[in-house]
JSON list of C-alpha atoms (C1' of nucleotides) in Angstrom, two decimals:
[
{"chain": "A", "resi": 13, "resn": "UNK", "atom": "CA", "xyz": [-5.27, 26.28, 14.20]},
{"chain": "A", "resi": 14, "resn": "UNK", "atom": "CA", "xyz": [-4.68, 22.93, 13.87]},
{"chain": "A", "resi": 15, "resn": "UNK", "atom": "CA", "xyz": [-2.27, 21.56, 17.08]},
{"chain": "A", "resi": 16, "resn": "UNK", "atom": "CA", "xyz": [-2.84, 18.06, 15.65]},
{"chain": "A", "resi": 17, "resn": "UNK", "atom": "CA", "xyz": [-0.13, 15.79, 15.95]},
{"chain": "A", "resi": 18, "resn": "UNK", "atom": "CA", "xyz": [1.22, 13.52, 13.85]},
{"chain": "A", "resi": 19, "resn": "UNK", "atom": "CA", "xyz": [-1.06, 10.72, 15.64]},
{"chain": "A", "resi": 20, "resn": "UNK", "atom": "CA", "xyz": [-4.33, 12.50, 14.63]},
{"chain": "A", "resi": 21, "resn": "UNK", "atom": "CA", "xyz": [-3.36, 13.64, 10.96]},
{"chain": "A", "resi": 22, "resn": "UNK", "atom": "CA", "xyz": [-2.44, 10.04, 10.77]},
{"chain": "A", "resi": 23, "resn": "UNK", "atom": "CA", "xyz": [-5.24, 8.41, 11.93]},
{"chain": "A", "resi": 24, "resn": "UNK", "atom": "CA", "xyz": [-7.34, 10.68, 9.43]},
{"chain": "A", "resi": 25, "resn": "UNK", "atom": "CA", "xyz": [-5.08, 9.88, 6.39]},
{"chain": "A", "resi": 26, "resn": "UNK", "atom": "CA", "xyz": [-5.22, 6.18, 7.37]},
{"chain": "A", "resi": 27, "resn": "UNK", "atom": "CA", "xyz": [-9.02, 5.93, 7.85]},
{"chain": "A", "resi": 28, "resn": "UNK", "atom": "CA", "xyz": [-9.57, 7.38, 4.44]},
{"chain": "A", "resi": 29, "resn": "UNK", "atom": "CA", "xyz": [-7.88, 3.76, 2.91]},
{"chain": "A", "resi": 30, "resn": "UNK", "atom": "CA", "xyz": [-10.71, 1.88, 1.76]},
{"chain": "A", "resi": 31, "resn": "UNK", "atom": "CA", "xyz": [-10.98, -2.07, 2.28]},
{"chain": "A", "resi": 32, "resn": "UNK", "atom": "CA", "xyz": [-9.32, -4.37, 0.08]},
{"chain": "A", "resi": 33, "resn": "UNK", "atom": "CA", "xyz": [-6.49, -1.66, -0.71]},
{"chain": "A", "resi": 34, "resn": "UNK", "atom": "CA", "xyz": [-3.71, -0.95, 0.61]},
{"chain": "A", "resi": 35, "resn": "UNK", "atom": "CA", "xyz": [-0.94, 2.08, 0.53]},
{"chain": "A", "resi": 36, "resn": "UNK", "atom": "CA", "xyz": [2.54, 2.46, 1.71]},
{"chain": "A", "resi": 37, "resn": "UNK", "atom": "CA", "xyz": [4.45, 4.31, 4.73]},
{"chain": "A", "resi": 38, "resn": "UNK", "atom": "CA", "xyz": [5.48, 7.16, 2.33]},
{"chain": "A", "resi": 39, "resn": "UNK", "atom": "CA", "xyz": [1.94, 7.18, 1.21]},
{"chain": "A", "resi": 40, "resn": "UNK", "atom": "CA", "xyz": [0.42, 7.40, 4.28]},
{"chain": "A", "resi": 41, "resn": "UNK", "atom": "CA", "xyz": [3.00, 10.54, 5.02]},
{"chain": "A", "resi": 42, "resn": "UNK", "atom": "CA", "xyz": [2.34, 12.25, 2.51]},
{"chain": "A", "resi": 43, "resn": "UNK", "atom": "CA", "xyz": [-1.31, 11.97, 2.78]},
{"chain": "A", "resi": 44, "resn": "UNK", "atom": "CA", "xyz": [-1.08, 13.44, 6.93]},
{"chain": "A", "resi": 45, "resn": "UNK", "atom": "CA", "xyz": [1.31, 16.22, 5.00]},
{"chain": "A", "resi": 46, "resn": "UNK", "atom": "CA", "xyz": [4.76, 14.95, 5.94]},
{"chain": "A", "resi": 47, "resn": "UNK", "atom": "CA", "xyz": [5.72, 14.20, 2.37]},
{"chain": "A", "resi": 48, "resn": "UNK", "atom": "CA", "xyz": [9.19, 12.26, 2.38]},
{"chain": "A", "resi": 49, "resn": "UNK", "atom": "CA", "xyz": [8.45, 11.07, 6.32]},
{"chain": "A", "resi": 50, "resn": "UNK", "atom": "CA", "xyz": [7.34, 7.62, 5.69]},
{"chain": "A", "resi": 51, "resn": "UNK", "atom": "CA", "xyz": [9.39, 6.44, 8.86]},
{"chain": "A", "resi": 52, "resn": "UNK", "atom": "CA", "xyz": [6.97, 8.65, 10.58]},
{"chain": "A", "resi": 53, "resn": "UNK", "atom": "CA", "xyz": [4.13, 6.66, 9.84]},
{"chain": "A", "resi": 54, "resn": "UNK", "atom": "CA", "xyz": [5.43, 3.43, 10.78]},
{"chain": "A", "resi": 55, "resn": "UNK", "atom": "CA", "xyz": [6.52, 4.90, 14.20]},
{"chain": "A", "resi": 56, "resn": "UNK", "atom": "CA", "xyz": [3.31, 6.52, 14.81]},
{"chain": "A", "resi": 57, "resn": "UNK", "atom": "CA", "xyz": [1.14, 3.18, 13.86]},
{"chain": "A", "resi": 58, "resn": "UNK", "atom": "CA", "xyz": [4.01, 1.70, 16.01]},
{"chain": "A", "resi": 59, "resn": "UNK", "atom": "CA", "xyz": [1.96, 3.25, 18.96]},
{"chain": "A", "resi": 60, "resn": "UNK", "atom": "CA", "xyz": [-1.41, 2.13, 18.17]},
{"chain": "A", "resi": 61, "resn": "UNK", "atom": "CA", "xyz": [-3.22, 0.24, 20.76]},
{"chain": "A", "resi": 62, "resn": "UNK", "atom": "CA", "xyz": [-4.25, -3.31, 19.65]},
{"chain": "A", "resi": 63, "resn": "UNK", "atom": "CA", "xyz": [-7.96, -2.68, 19.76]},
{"chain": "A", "resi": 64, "resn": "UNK", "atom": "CA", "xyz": [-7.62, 0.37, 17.42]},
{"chain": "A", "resi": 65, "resn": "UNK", "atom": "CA", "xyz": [-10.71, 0.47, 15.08]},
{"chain": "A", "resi": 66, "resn": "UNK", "atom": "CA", "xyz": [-7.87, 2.15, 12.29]},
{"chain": "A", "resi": 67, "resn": "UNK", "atom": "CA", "xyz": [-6.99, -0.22, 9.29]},
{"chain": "A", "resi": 68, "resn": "UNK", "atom": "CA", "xyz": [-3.32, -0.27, 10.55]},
{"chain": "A", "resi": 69, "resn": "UNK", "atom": "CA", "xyz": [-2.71, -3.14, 8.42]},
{"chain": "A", "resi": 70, "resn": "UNK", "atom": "CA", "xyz": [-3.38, -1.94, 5.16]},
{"chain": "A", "resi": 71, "resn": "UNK", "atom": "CA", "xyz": [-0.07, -0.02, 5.27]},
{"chain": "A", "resi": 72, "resn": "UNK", "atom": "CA", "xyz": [2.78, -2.27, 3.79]},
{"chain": "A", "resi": 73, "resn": "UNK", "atom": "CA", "xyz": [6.22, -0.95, 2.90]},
{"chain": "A", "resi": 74, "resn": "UNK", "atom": "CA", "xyz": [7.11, -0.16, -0.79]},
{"chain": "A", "resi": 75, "resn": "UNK", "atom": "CA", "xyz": [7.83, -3.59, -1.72]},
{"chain": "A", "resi": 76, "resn": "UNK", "atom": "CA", "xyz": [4.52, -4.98, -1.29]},
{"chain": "A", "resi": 77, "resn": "UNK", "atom": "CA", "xyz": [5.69, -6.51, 2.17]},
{"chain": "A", "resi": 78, "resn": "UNK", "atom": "CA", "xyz": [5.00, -6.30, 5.81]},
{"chain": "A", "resi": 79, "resn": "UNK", "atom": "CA", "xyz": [7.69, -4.41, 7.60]},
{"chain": "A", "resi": 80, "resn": "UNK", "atom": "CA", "xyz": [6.67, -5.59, 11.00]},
{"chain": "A", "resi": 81, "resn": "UNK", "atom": "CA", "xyz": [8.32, -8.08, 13.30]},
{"chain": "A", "resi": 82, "resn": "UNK", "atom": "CA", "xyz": [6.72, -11.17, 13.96]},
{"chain": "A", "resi": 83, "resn": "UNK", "atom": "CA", "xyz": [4.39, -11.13, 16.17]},
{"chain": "A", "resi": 84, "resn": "UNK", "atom": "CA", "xyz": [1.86, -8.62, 13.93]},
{"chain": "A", "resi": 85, "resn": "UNK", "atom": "CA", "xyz": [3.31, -9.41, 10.93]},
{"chain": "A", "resi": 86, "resn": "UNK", "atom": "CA", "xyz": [1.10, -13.09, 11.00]},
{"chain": "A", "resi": 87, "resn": "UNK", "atom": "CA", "xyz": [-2.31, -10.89, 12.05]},
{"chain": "A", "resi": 88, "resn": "UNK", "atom": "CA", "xyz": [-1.35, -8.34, 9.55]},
{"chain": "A", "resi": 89, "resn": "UNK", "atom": "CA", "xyz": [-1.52, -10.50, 6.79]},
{"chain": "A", "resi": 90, "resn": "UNK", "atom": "CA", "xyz": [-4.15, -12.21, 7.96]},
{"chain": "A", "resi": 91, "resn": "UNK", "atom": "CA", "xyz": [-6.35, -9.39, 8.28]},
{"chain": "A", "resi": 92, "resn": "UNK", "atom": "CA", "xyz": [-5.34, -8.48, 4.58]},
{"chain": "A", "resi": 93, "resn": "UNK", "atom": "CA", "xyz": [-6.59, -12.11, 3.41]},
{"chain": "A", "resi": 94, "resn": "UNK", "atom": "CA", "xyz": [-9.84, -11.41, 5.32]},
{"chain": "A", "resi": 95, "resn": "UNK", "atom": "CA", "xyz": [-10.18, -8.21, 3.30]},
{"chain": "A", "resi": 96, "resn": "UNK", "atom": "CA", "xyz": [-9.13, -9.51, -0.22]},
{"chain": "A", "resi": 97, "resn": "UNK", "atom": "CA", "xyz": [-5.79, -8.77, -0.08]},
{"chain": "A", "resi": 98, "resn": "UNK", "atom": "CA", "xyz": [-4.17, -11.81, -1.54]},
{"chain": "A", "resi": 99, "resn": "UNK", "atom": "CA", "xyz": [-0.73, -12.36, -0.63]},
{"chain": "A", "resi": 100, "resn": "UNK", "atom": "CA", "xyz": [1.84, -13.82, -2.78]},
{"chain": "A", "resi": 101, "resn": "UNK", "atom": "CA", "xyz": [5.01, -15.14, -1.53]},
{"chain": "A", "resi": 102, "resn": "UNK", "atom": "CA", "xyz": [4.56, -13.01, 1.43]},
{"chain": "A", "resi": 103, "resn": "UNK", "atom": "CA", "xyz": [4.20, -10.34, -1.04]},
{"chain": "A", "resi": 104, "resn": "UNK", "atom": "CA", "xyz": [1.50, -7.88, -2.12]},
{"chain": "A", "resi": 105, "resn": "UNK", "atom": "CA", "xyz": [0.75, -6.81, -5.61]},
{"chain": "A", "resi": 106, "resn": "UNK", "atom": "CA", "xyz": [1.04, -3.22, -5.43]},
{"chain": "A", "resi": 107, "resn": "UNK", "atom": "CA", "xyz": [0.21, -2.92, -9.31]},
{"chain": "A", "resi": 108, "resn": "UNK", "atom": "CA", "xyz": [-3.33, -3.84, -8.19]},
{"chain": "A", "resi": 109, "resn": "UNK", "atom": "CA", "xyz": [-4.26, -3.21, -4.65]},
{"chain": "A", "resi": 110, "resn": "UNK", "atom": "CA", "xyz": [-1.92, 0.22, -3.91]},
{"chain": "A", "resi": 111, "resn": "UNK", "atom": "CA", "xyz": [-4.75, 2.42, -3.29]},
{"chain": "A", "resi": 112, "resn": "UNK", "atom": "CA", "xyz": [-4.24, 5.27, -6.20]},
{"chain": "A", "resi": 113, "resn": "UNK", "atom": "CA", "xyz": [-7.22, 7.68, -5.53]},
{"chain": "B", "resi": 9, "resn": "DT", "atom": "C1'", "xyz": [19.41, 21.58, 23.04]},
{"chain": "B", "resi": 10, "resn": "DG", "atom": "C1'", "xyz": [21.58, 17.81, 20.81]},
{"chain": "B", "resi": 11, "resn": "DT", "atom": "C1'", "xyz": [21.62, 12.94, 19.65]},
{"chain": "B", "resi": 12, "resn": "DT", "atom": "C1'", "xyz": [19.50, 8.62, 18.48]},
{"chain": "B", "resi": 13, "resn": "DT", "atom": "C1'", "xyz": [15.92, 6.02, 16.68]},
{"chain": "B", "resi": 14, "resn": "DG", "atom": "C1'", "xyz": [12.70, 3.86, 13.48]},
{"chain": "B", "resi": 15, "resn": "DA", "atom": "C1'", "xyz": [6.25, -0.96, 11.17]},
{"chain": "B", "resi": 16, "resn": "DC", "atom": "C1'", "xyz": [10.74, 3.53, 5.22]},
{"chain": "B", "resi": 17, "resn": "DG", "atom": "C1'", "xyz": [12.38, 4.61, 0.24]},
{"chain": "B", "resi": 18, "resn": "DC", "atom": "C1'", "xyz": [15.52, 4.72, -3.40]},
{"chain": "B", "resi": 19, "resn": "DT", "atom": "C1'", "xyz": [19.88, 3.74, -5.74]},
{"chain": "B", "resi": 20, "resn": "DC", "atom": "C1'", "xyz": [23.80, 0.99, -6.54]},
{"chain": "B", "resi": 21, "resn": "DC", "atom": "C1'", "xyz": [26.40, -3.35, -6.69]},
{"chain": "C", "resi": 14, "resn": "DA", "atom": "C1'", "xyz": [16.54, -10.85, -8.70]},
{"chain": "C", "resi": 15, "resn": "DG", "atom": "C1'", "xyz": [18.25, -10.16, -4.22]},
{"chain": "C", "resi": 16, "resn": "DG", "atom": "C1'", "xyz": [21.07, -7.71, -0.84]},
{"chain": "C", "resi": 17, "resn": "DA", "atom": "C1'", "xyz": [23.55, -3.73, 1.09]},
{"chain": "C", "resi": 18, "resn": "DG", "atom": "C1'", "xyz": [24.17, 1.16, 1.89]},
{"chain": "C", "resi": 19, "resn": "DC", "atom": "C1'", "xyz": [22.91, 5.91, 2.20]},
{"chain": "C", "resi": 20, "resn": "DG", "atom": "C1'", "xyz": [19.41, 9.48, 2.64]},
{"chain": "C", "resi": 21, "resn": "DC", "atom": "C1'", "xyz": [14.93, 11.78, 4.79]},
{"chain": "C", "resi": 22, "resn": "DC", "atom": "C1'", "xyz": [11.81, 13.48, 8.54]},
{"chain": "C", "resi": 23, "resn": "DA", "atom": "C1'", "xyz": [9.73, 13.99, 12.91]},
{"chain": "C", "resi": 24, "resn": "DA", "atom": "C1'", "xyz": [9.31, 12.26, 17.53]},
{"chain": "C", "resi": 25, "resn": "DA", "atom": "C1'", "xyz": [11.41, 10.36, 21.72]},
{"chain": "C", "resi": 26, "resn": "DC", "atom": "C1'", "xyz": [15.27, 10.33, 25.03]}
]
DNA sequence: TGTTTGACGCTCC
DNA sequence: AGGAGCGCCAAAC
């Protein structure tokens, strides 16, 4: 029986995104099985340690944009650059790089 | 056990 | 097109 938590199914769904895509919090919910729960995912990643090997940063909200504060928001986005993910007026284009297995 | 909180999403103005 | 408000879900307090 899996006792997983929401941390671990997350983890899983999140290191199944492949570089140079990306996918949203709902997304990344619904892929760990909490289908509507998107806040979940961002409070979950929320507790990631810094070092984490996970590609944290290739979840963006719905818009195409980086929901987080300042201070990650900058290594976020460069992180996304480093992987291809060209941002556009602080936007992403979801058309192109929303990972849609 | 009940309430509040979020790295959200969608609709409406 | 941009901004505001309401709704959802699970974890933390």
């Amino acid at each position: 029986m899996e006792k997983q938590n929401s941390l671990e199914r997350i983890c899983q769904a999140l290191a199944a995104i492949p570089k140079g895509r990306v996918v949203t919090y709902g997304d990344l919910a619904e892929m760990a099985g909490y289908p509507r729960a998107a806040r979940l995912a961002g409070q979950t990643l929320r507790k990631l340690p810094r070092g984490t090997k996970l590609p944290w940063h290739r979840v963006i909200n719905a818009q195409g944009r980086i929901s987080l504060p300042e201070p990650g928001a900058s290594r976020q986005r460069e992180k996304l650059e480093r992987e291809g993910v060209i941002l556009l007026k602080g936007r992403v284009d979801m058309g192109k790089y929303r990972w849609k297995p």
